[in-house]
Structures are given as C-alpha cells and as structure tokens.
CSV table of C-alpha atoms in Angstrom, one decimal:
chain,number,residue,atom,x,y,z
A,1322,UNK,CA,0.0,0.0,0.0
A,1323,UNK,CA,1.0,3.3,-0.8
A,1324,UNK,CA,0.6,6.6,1.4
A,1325,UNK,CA,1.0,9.6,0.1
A,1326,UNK,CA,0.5,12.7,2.2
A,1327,UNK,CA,-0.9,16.1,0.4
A,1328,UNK,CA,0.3,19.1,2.6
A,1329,UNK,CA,-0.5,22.7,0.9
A,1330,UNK,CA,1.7,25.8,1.6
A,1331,UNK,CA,1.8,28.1,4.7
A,1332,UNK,CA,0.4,31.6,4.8
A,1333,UNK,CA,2.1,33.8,2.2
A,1334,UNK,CA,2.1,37.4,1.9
A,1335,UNK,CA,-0.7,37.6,-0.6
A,1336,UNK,CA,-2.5,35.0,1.0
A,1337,UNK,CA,-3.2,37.6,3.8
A,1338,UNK,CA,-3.4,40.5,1.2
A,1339,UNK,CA,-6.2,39.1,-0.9
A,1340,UNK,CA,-4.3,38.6,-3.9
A,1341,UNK,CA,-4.9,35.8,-6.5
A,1342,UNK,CA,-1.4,33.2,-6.8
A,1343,UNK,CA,-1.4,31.2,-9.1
A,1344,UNK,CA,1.4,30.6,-10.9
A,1345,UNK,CA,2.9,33.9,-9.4
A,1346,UNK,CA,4.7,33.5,-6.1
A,1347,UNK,CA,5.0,35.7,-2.8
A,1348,UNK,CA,6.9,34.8,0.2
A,1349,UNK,CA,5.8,32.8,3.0
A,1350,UNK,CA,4.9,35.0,6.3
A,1351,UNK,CA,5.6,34.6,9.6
A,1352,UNK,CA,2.6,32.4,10.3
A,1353,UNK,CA,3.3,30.4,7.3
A,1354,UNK,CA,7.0,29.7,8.7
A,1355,UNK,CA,5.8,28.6,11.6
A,1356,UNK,CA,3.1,26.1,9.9
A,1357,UNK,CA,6.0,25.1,8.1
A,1358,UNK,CA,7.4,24.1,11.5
A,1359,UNK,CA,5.0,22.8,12.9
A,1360,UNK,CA,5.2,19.8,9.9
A,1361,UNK,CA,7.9,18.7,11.3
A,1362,UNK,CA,6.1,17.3,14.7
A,1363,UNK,CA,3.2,16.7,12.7
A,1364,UNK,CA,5.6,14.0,10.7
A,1365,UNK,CA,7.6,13.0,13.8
A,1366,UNK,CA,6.1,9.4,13.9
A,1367,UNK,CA,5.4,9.5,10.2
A,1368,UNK,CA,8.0,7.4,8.0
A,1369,UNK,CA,8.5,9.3,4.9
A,1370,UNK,CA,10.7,7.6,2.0
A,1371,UNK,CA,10.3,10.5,-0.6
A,1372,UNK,CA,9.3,14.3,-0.7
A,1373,UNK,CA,8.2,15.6,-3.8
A,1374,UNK,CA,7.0,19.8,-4.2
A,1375,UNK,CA,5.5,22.1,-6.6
A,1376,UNK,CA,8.5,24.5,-7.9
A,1377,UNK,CA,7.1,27.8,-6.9
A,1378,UNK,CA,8.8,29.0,-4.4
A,1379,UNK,CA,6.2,29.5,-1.6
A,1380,UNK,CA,5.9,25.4,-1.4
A,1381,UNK,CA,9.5,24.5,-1.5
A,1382,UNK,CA,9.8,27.2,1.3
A,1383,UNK,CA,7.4,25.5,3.4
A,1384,UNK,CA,8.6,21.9,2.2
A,1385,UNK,CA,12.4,22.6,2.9
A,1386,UNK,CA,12.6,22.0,7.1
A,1387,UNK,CA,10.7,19.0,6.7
A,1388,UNK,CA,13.0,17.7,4.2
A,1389,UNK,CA,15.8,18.4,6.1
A,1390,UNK,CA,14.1,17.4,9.3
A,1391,UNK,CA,13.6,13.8,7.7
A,1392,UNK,CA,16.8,13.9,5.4
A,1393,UNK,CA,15.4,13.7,2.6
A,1394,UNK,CA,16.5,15.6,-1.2
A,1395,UNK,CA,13.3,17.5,-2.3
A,1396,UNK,CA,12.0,17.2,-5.4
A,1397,UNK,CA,10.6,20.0,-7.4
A,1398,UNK,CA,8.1,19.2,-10.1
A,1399,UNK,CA,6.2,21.6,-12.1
A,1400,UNK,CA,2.9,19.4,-12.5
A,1401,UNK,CA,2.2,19.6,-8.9
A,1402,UNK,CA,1.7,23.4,-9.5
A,1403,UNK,CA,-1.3,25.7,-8.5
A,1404,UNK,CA,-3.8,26.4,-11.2
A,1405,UNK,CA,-2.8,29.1,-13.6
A,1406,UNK,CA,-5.2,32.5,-13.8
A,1407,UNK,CA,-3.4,34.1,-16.4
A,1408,UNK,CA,-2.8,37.9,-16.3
A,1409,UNK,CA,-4.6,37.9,-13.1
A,1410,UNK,CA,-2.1,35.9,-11.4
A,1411,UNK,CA,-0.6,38.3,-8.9
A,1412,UNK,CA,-3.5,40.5,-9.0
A,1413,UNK,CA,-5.1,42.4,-6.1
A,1414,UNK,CA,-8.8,40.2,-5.6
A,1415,UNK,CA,-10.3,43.8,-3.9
A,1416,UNK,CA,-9.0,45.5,-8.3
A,1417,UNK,CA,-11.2,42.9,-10.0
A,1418,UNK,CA,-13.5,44.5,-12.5
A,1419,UNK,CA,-16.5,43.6,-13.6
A,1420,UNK,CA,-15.4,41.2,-16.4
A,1421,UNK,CA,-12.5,39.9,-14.4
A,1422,UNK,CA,-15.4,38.6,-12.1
A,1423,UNK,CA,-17.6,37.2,-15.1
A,1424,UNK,CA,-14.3,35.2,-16.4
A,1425,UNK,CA,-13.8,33.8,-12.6
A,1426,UNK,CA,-17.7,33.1,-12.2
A,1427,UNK,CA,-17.0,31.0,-15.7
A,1428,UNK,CA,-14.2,29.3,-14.7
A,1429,UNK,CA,-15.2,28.1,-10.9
A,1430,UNK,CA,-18.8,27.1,-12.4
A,1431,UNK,CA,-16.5,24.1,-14.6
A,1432,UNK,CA,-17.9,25.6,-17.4
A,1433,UNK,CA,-17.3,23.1,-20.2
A,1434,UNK,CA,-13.2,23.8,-21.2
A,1435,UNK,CA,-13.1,27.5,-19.9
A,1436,UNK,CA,-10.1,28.8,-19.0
A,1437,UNK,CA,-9.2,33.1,-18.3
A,1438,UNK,CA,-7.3,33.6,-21.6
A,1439,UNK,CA,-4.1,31.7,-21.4
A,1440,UNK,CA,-4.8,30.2,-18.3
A,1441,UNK,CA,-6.1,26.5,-17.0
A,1442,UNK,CA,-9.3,24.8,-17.3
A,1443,UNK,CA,-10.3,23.0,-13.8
A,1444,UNK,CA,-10.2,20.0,-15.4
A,1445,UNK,CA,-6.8,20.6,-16.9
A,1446,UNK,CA,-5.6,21.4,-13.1
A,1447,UNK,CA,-7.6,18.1,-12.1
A,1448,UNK,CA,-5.8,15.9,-14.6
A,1449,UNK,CA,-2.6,17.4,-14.2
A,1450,UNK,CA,-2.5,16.6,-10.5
A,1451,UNK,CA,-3.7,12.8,-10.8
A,1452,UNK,CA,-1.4,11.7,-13.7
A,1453,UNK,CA,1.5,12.9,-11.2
A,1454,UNK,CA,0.5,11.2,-8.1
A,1455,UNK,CA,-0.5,8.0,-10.5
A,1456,UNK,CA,3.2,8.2,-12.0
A,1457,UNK,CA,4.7,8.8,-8.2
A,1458,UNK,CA,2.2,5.6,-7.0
A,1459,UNK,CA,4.0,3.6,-9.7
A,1460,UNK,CA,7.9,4.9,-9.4
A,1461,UNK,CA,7.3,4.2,-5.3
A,1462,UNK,CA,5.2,1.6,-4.5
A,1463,UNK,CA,4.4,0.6,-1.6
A,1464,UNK,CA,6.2,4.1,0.1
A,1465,UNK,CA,5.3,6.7,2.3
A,1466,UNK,CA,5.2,10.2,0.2
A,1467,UNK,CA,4.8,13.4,0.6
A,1468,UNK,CA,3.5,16.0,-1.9
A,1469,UNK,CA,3.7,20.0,-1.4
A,1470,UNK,CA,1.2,21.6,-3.2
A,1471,UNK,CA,-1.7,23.9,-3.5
A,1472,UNK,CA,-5.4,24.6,-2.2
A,1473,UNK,CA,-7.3,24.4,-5.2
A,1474,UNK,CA,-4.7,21.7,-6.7
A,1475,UNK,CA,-5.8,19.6,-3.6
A,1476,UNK,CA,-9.8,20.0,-4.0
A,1477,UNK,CA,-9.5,19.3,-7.6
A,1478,UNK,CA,-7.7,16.4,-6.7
A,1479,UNK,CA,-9.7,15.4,-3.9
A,1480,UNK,CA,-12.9,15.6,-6.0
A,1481,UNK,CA,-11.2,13.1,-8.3
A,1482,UNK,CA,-10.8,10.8,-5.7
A,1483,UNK,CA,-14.2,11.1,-3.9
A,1484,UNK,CA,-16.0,11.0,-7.6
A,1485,UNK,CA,-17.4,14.6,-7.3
A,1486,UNK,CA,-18.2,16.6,-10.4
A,1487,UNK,CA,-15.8,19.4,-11.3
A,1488,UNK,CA,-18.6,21.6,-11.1
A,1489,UNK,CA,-19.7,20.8,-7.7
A,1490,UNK,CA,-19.9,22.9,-5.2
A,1491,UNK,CA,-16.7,22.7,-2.8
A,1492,UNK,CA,-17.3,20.7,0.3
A,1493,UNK,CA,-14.7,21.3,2.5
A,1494,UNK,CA,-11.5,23.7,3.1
A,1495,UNK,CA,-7.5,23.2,2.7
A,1496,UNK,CA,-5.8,25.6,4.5
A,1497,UNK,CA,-2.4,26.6,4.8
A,1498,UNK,CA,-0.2,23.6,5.5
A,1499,UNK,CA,-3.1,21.6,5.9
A,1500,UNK,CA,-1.8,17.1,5.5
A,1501,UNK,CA,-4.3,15.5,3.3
A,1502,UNK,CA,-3.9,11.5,3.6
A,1503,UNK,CA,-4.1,9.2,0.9
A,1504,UNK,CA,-3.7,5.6,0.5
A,1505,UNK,CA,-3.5,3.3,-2.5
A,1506,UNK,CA,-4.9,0.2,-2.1
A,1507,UNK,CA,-7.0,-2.3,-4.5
A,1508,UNK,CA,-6.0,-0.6,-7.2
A,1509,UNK,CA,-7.8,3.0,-6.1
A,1510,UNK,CA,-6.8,5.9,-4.3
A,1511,UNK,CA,-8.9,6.5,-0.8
A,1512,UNK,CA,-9.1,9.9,0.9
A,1513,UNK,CA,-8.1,9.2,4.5
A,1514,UNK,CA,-8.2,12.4,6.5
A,1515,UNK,CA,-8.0,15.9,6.0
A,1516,UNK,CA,-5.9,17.8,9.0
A,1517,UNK,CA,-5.4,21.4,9.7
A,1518,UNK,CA,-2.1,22.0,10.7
A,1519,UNK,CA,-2.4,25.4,13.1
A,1520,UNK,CA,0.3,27.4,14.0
A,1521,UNK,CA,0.3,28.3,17.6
C-alpha cells in the first residue's frame, strides 16, 4: 500500500493580502514559517521515503525544514503546480473588475473547457495533478510520500478521488499547510483524513 500525504503551503504574503497566486509566487509570512514548522512534529512518527514539491517558491519554502528534518533531497516538479489565472495571477482580488469577475464566475462554475485567456481549465488542473500522483504511485510503490502543493490543486484532486463533479460545489477547506492522507490500495486511491495544521 502506498501513502502519500498532500500538505499545501503556509500563509504567504498575498495570502493575507487578498491577492490571486497562481502561478505567481509571494513569500511565505511569519505564520506560514511557523506552519512550516510545525510539519515537522506533525511527521515525527510519520515514515517518509520520498518528498516531492511544486517548484514555486512559496511550497518548496514551506517543504524545505521538513525535508531536512527527515533527510530527505526534495524534489521539485512543475505538474504539482497551483492552477494558472493568467494575467490575473498576482493580482489584487479587492482591483477585480467587472469582467474579471464574469471570467472567474466561468471558470469556478467548470464551465465546459473554460479557462481566463491563457490560463487552465479546472479540469486541466484536475488531470494534471492525478497523472503525477498516478506516476509517483508507480515509481514508489508501496512508500510513504509526501506531496507539497496547493489549495485548489488539492480539491481538484480530492474531487477526483471522492467521484465529485468538477462543477460541484466545494465541500470542505485546505488551509495553509493543511496534510491530506491518501492511501493506494486495490487498485484506487482513498481519501483518509484531511488535517489542519495550526500554527500556535
């Protein structure tokens, strides 16, 4: 059996400011370095063989004192990236216009391949996610991973896993440096927990 644990970023800067991410990056703050922390007693009693990461840099920031913590090299992957708004990556979400919030309203509702101008569809972001943790299930079977990622990358994935529409409304939250616990087993992937990871 596999386990592979999805942990998402700590706070950044524009996390606090309201700004959309994306494929833009901003630097973790002080909450989000302590999250980052806090991982590493979270994983204390957690074997982890491998450590995979998104390349931006506000998840390798957060990944790096766990992979040192469990001597381990971290590897950066682009397909384990957040979803991609475009031109409004890096953009203040308080400056959105009127059509800005008619192209978000498209996207979020899954409508059928839409995707802000050079951006992602949900579905693209969905896909994108599973083929990597499929590939990473086959290069380690039967090892403990972890994966540093993003929030939306996670629900998309999540929704995968559970079977729920694209277009369904989200369920449930992934905040910063939040652990998300799957296993493979019988040939499927099964959601075991979703923890918040608080930094106190």
């Amino acid at each position: 059996m596999t386990d592979l644990y999805l942990i998402r970023h700590g706070e950044t800067l524009f996390n606090q400011l309201g700004y959309f991410q994306g494929h833009s990056d901003s630097p973790l703050t002080e909450t989000g370095h302590l999250q980052a922390s806090n991982l590493i007693s979270y994983f204390n009693d957690i074997p982890l063989q491998q450590f995979y990461s998104s390349d931006l840099g506000r998840a390798v920031a957060t990944a790096a004192p766990l992979a040192k913590a469990k001597q381990l090299p971290l590897q950066t992957c682009p397909q384990l990236r957040e979803i991609s708004y475009d031109y409004l990556d890096g953009q203040a979400k308080r400056q959105l216009t009127d059509k800005d919030r008619e192209k978000l309203t498209r996207l979020f509702s899954a409508e059928l391949g839409y995707r802000i101008d050079e951006g992602e569809t949900l579905a693209e972001v969905q896909t994108r996610l599973f083929d990597k943790i499929n590939a990473l299930n086959k290069q380690h079977q039967d090892q403990s991973i972890a994966v540093m990622t993003h929030g939306l990358s996670i629900v998309m994935l999540i929704k995968k896993i559970l079977r729920i529409p694209v277009d369904a409304p989200r369920m449930f939250n992934v905040h910063n440096a939040s652990v998300c616990h799957l296993s493979f087993r019988s040939g499927q992937w099964i959601l075991q927990s979703i923890e918040r990871n608080d930094a106190s």
